[in-house]
mmCIF file of C-alpha atoms in Angstrom:
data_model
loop_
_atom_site.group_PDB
_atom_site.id
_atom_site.type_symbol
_atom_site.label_atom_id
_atom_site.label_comp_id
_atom_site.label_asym_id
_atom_site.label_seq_id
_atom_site.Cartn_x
_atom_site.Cartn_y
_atom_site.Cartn_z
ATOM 1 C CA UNK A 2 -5.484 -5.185 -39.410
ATOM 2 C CA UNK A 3 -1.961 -3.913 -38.646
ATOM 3 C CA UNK A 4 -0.195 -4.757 -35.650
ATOM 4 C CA UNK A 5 0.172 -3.200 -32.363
ATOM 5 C CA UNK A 6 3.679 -3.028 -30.253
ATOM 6 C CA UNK A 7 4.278 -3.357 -26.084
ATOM 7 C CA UNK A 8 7.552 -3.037 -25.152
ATOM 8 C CA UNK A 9 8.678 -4.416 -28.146
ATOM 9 C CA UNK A 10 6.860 -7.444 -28.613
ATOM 10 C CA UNK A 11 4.461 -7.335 -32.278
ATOM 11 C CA UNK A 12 0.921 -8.757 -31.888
ATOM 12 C CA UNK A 13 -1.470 -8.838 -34.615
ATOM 13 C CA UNK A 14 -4.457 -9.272 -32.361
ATOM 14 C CA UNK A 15 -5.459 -5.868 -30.359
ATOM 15 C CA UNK A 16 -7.717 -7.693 -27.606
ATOM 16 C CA UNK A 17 -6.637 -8.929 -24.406
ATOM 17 C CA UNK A 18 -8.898 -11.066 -22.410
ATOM 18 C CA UNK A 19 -8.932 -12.370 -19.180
ATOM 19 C CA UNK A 20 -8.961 -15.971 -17.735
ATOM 20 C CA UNK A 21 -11.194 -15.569 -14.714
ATOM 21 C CA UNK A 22 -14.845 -16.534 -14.178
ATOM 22 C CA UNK A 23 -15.596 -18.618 -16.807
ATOM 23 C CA UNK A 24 -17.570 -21.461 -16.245
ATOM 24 C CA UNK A 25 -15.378 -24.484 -17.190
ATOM 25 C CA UNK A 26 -11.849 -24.572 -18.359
ATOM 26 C CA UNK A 27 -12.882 -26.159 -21.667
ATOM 27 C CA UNK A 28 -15.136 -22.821 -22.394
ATOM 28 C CA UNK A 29 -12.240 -20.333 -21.380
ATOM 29 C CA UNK A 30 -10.045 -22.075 -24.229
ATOM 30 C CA UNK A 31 -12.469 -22.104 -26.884
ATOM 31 C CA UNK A 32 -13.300 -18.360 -25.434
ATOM 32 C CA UNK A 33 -9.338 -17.700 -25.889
ATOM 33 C CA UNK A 34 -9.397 -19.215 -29.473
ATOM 34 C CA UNK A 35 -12.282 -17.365 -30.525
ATOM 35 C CA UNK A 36 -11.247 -14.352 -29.264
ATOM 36 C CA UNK A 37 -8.095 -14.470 -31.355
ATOM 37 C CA UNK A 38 -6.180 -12.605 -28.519
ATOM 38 C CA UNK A 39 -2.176 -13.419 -27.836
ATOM 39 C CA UNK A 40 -2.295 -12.107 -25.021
ATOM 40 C CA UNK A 41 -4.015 -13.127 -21.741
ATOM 41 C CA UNK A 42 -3.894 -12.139 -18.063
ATOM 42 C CA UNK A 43 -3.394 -13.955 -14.948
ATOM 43 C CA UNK A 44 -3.996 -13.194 -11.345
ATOM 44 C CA UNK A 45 -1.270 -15.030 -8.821
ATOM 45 C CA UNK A 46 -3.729 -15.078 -6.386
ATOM 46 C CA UNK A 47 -6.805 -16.396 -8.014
ATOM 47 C CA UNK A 48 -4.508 -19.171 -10.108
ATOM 48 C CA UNK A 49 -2.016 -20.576 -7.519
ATOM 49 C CA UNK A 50 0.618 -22.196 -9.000
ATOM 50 C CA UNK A 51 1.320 -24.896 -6.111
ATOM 51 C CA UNK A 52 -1.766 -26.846 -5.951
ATOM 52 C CA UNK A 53 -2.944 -29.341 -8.249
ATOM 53 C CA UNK A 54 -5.854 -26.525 -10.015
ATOM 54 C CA UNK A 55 -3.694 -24.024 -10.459
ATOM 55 C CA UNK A 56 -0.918 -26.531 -12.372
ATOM 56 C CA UNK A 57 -3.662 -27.350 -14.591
ATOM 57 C CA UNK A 58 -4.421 -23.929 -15.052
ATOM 58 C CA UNK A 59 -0.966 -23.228 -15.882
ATOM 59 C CA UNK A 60 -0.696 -25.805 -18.437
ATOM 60 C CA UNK A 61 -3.806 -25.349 -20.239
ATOM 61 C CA UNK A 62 -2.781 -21.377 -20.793
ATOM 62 C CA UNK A 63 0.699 -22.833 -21.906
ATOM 63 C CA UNK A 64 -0.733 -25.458 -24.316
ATOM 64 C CA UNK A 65 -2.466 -22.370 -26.155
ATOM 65 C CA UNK A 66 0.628 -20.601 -27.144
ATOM 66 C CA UNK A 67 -0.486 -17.372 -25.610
ATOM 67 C CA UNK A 68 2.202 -14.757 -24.079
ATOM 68 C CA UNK A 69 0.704 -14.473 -20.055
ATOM 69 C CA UNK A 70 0.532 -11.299 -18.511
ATOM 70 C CA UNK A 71 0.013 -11.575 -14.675
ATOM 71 C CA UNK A 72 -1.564 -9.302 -12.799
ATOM 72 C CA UNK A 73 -1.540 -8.183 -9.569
ATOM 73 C CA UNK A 74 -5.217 -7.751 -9.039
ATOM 74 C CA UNK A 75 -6.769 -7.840 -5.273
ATOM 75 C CA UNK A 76 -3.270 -5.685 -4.139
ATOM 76 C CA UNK A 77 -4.121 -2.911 -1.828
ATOM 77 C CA UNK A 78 -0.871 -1.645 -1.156
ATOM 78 C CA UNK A 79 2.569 -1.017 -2.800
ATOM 79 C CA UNK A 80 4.386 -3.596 -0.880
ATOM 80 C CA UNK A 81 1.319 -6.038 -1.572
ATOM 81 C CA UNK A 82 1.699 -5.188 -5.566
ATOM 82 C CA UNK A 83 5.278 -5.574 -5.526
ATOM 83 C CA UNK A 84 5.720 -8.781 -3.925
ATOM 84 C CA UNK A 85 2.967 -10.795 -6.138
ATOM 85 C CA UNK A 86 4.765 -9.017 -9.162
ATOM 86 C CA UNK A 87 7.976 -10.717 -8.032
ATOM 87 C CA UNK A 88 6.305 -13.577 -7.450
ATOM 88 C CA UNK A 89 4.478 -13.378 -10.789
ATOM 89 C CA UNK A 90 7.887 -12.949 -12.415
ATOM 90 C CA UNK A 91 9.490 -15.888 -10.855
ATOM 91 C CA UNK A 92 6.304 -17.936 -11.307
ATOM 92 C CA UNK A 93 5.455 -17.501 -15.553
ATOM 93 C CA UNK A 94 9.351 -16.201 -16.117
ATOM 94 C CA UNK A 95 8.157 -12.750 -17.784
ATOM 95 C CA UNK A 96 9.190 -9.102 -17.398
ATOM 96 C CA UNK A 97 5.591 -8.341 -18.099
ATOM 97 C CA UNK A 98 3.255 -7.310 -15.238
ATOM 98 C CA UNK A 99 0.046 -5.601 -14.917
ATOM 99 C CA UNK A 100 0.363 -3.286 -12.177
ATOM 100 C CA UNK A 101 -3.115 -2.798 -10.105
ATOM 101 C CA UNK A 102 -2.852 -0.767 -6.968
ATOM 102 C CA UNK A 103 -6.463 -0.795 -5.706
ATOM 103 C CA UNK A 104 -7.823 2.660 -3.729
ATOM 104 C CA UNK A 105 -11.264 2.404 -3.221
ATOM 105 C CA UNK A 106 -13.335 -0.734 -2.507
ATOM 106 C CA UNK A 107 -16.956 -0.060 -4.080
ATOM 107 C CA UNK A 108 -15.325 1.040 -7.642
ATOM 108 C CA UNK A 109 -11.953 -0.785 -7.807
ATOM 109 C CA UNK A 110 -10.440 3.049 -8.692
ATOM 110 C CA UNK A 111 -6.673 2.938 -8.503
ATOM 111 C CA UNK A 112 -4.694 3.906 -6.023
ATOM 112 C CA UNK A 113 -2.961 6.320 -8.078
ATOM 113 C CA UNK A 114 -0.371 7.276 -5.716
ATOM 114 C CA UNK A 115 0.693 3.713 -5.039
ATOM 115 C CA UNK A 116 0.409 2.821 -8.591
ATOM 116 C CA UNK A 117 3.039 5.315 -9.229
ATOM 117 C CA UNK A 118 5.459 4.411 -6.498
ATOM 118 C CA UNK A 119 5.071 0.657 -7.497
ATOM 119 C CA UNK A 120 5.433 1.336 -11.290
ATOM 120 C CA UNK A 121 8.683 3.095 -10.074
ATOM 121 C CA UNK A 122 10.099 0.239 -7.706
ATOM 122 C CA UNK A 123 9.094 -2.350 -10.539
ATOM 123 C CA UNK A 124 10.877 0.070 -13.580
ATOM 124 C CA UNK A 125 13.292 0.141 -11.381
ATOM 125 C CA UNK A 126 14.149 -3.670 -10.814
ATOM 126 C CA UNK A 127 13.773 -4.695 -14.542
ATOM 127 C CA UNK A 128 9.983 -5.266 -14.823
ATOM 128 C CA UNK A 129 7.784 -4.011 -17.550
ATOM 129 C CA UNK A 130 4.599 -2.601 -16.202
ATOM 130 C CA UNK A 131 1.117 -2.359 -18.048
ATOM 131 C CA UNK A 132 -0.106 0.408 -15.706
ATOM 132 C CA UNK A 133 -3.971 -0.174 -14.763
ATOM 133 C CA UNK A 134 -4.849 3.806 -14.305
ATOM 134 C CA UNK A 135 -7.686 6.175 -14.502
ATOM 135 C CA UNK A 136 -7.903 8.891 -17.526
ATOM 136 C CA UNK A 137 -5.837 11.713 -15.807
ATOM 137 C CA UNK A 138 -3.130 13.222 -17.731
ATOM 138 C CA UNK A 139 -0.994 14.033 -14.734
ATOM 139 C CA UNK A 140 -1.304 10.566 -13.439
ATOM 140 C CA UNK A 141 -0.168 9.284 -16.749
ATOM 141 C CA UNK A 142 2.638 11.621 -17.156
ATOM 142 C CA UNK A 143 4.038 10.478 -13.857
ATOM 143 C CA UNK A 144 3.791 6.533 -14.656
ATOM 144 C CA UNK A 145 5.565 7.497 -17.955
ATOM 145 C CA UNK A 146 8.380 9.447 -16.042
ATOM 146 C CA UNK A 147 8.513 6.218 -13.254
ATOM 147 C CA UNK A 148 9.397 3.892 -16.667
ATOM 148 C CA UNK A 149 6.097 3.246 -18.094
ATOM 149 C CA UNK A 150 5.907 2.138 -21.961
ATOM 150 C CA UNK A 151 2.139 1.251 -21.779
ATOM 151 C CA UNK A 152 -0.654 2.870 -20.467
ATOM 152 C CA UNK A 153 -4.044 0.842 -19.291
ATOM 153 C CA UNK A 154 -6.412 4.070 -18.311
ATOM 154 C CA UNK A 155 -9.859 2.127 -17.322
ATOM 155 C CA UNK A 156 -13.143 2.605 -19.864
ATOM 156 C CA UNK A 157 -15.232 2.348 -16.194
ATOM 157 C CA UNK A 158 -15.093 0.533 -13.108
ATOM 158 C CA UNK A 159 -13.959 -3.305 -13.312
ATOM 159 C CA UNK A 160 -16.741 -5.593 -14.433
ATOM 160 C CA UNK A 161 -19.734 -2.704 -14.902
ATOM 161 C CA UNK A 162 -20.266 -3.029 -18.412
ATOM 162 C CA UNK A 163 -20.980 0.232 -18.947
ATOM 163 C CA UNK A 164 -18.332 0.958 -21.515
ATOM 164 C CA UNK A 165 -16.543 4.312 -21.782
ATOM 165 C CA UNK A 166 -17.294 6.372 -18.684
ATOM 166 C CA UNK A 167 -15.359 9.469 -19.855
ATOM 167 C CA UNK A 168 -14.883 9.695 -23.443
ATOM 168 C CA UNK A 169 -13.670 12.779 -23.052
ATOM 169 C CA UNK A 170 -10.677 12.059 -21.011
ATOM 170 C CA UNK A 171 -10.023 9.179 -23.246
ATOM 171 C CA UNK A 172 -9.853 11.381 -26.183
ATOM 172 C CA UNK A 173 -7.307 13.528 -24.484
ATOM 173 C CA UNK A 174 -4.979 10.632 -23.354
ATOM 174 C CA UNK A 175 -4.666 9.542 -27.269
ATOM 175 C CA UNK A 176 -3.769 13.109 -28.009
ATOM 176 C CA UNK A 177 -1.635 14.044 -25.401
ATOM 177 C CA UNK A 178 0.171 10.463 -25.306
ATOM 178 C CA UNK A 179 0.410 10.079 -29.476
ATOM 179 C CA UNK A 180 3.437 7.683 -29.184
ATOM 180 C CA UNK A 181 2.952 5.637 -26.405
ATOM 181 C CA UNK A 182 0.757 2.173 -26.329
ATOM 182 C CA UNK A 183 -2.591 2.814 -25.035
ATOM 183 C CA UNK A 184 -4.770 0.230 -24.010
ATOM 184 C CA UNK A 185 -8.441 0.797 -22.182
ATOM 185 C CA UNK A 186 -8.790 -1.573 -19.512
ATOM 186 C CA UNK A 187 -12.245 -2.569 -17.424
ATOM 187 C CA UNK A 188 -15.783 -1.499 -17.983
ATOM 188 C CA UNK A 189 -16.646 -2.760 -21.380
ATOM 189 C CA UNK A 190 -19.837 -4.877 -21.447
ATOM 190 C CA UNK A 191 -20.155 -4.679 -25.009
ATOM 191 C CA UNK A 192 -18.339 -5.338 -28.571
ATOM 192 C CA UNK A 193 -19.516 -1.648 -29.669
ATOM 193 C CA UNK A 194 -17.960 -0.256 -26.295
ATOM 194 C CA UNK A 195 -14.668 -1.864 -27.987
ATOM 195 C CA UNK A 196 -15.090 -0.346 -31.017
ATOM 196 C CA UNK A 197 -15.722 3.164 -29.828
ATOM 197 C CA UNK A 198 -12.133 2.771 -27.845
ATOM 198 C CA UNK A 199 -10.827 2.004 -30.812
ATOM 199 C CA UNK A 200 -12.210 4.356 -33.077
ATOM 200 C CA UNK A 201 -10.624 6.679 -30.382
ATOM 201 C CA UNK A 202 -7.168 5.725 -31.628
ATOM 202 C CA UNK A 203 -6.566 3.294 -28.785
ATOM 203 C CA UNK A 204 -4.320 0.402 -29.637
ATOM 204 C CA UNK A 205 -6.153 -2.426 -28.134
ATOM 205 C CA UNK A 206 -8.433 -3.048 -25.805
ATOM 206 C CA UNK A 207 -8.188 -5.477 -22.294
ATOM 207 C CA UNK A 208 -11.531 -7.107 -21.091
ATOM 208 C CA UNK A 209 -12.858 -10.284 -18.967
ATOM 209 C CA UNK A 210 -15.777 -10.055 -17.048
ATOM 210 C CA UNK A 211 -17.964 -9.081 -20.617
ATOM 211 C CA UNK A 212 -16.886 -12.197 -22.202
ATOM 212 C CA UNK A 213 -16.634 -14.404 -19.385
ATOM 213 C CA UNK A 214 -20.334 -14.347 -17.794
ATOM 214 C CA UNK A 215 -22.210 -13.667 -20.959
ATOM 215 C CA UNK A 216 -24.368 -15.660 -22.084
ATOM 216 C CA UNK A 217 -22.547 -17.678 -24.396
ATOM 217 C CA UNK A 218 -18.978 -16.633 -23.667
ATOM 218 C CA UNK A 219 -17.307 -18.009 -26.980
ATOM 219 C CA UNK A 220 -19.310 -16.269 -29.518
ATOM 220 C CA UNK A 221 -18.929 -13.039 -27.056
ATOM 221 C CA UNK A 222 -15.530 -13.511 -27.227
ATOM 222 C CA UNK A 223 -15.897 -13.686 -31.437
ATOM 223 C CA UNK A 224 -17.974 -10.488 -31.401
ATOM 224 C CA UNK A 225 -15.932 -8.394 -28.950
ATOM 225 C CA UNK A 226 -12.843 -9.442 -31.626
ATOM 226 C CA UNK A 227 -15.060 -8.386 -34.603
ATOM 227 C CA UNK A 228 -15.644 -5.208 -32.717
ATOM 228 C CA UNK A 229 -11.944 -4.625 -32.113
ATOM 229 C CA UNK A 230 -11.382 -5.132 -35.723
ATOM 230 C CA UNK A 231 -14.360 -3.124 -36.574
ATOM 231 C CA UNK A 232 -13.284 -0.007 -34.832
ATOM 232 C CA UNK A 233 -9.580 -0.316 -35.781
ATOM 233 C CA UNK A 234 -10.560 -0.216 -39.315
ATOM 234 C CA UNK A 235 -13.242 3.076 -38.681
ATOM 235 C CA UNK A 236 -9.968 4.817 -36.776
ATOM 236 C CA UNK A 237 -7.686 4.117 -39.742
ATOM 237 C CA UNK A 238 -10.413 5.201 -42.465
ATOM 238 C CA UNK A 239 -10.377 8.441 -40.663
ATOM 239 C CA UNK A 240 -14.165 8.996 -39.941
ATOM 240 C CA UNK A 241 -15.909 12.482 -40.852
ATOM 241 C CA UNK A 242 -16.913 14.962 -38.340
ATOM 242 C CA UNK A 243 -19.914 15.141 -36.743
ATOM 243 C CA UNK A 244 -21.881 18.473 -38.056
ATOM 244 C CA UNK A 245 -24.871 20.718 -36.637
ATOM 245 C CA UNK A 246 -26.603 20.668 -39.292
ATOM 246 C CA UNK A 247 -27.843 18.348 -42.174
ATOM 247 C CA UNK A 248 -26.175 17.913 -45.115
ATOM 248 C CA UNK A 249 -27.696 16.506 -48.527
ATOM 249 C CA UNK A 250 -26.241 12.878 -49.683
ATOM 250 C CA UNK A 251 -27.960 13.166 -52.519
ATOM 251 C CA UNK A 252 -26.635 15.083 -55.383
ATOM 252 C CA UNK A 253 -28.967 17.434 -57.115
ATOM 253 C CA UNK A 254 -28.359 18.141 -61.146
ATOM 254 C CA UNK A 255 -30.975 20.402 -61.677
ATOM 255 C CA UNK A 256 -34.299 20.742 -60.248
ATOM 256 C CA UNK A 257 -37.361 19.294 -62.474
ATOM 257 C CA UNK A 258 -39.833 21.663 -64.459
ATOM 258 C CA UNK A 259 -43.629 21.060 -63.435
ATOM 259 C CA UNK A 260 -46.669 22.242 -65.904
ATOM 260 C CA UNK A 261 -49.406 23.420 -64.967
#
């Protein structure tokens, strides 16, 4: 499976996964390995770094090798998102932030209006920010104006599982936005929901809550990366149409000759 590109930075795997709510530490890195991803988030305020849990949070995430991006999840305000990004910066020493400006309680929706001042504060001051946004195309266009290289447009609200709200929308992102990293973020419950984003043209896919309170959250991680895989491969095969009416799969030579 080729590779995908954020801000520069190659990564064959196109799933992202999350580190919080699994049950143990042990299961979240066999989860991680499974999973295949590079690429993991981190919330400042769920993982402090000072106390002695959050140090051997830190170091278990090192020991894997995996590129962190922290997040500023639970941040209700531009000044709140900007401060745990600096923080989040200083803390894993990365450019790399995922922006989350949160608007409405119930449904986690973005705050799009913060989002795009703090994307533009954060551009600003050397930061490279994985916008979490909804679907709309004026939105988007403003994050990519404020310095933007990545856009994270959510499949449905945080940890709902029910996949890919407005397909629609989606659809019209990838096509409006051909050149720039697109990554559906929150919602998915299941490995096809990942392969339908994918088979949308996305370029990877950013989940926690499916893989970390299934059943079994290792061999959910393995099927969400099969999935990911899966619908990569359908994008890239370029899938036919879908038609109103039937069309034979059989091929007919001739028809036969029946006696009376």
């Amino acid at each position: 499976m080729s590779s995908s590109s954020f801000y520069g930075v190659e990564l064959k795997s196109r799933l992202l996964l999350g580190t919080s709510r699994y049950p143990s530490p042990a299961i979240l890195e066999r989860a991680i390995k499974a999973s295949g991803a590079e690429v993991v988030t981190v919330s400042l305020r769920r993982e402090s770094g000072t106390g002695r849990a959050g140090q051997a949070f830190w170091s278990l995430i090192q020991s894997m090798g995996v590129r962190v991006l922290p997040n500023t999840a639970g941040c209700h305000s531009v000044k709140e998102a900007v401060t745990t990004a600096h923080m989040a910066r200083e803390l894993f020493d990365t450019p790399w932030i995922k922006l989350e400006v949160i608007g409405e309680a119930d449904t986690l929706q973005p705050d799009v209006f913060g989002l795009v001042e703090a994307a533009r504060i954060l551009s600003e001051d050397g930061f490279e920010v994985f916008p979490y946004t909804t679907e709309d195309l004026v939105v988007a266009e403003r994050l990519v104006e404020a310095g933007c290289r990545v856009l994270m447009p959510w499949g449905a609200p945080i940890g709902s599982a029910r996949g890919l709200n407005n397909v629609y929308g989606l659809r019209s992102m990838r096509a409006h936005f051909p050149e720039i990293p697109l990554v559906v973020d929150a919602g998915l419950g299941v490995p096809s929901h990942a392969a339908a984003a994918m088979e949308l043209g996305y370029d990877a896919v950013l989940l926690n809550t499916a893989v970390a309170e299934a059943g079994d959250p290792v061999e959910m991680a393995r099927a969400f990366a099969l999935g990911v895989e899966a619908g990569r491969a359908a994008y890239l095969a370029q899938p036919m149409e879908p038609r109103d009416m039937a069309v034979p799969s059989t091929p007919v030579i001739g028809k036969a000759a029946l006696g009376d």
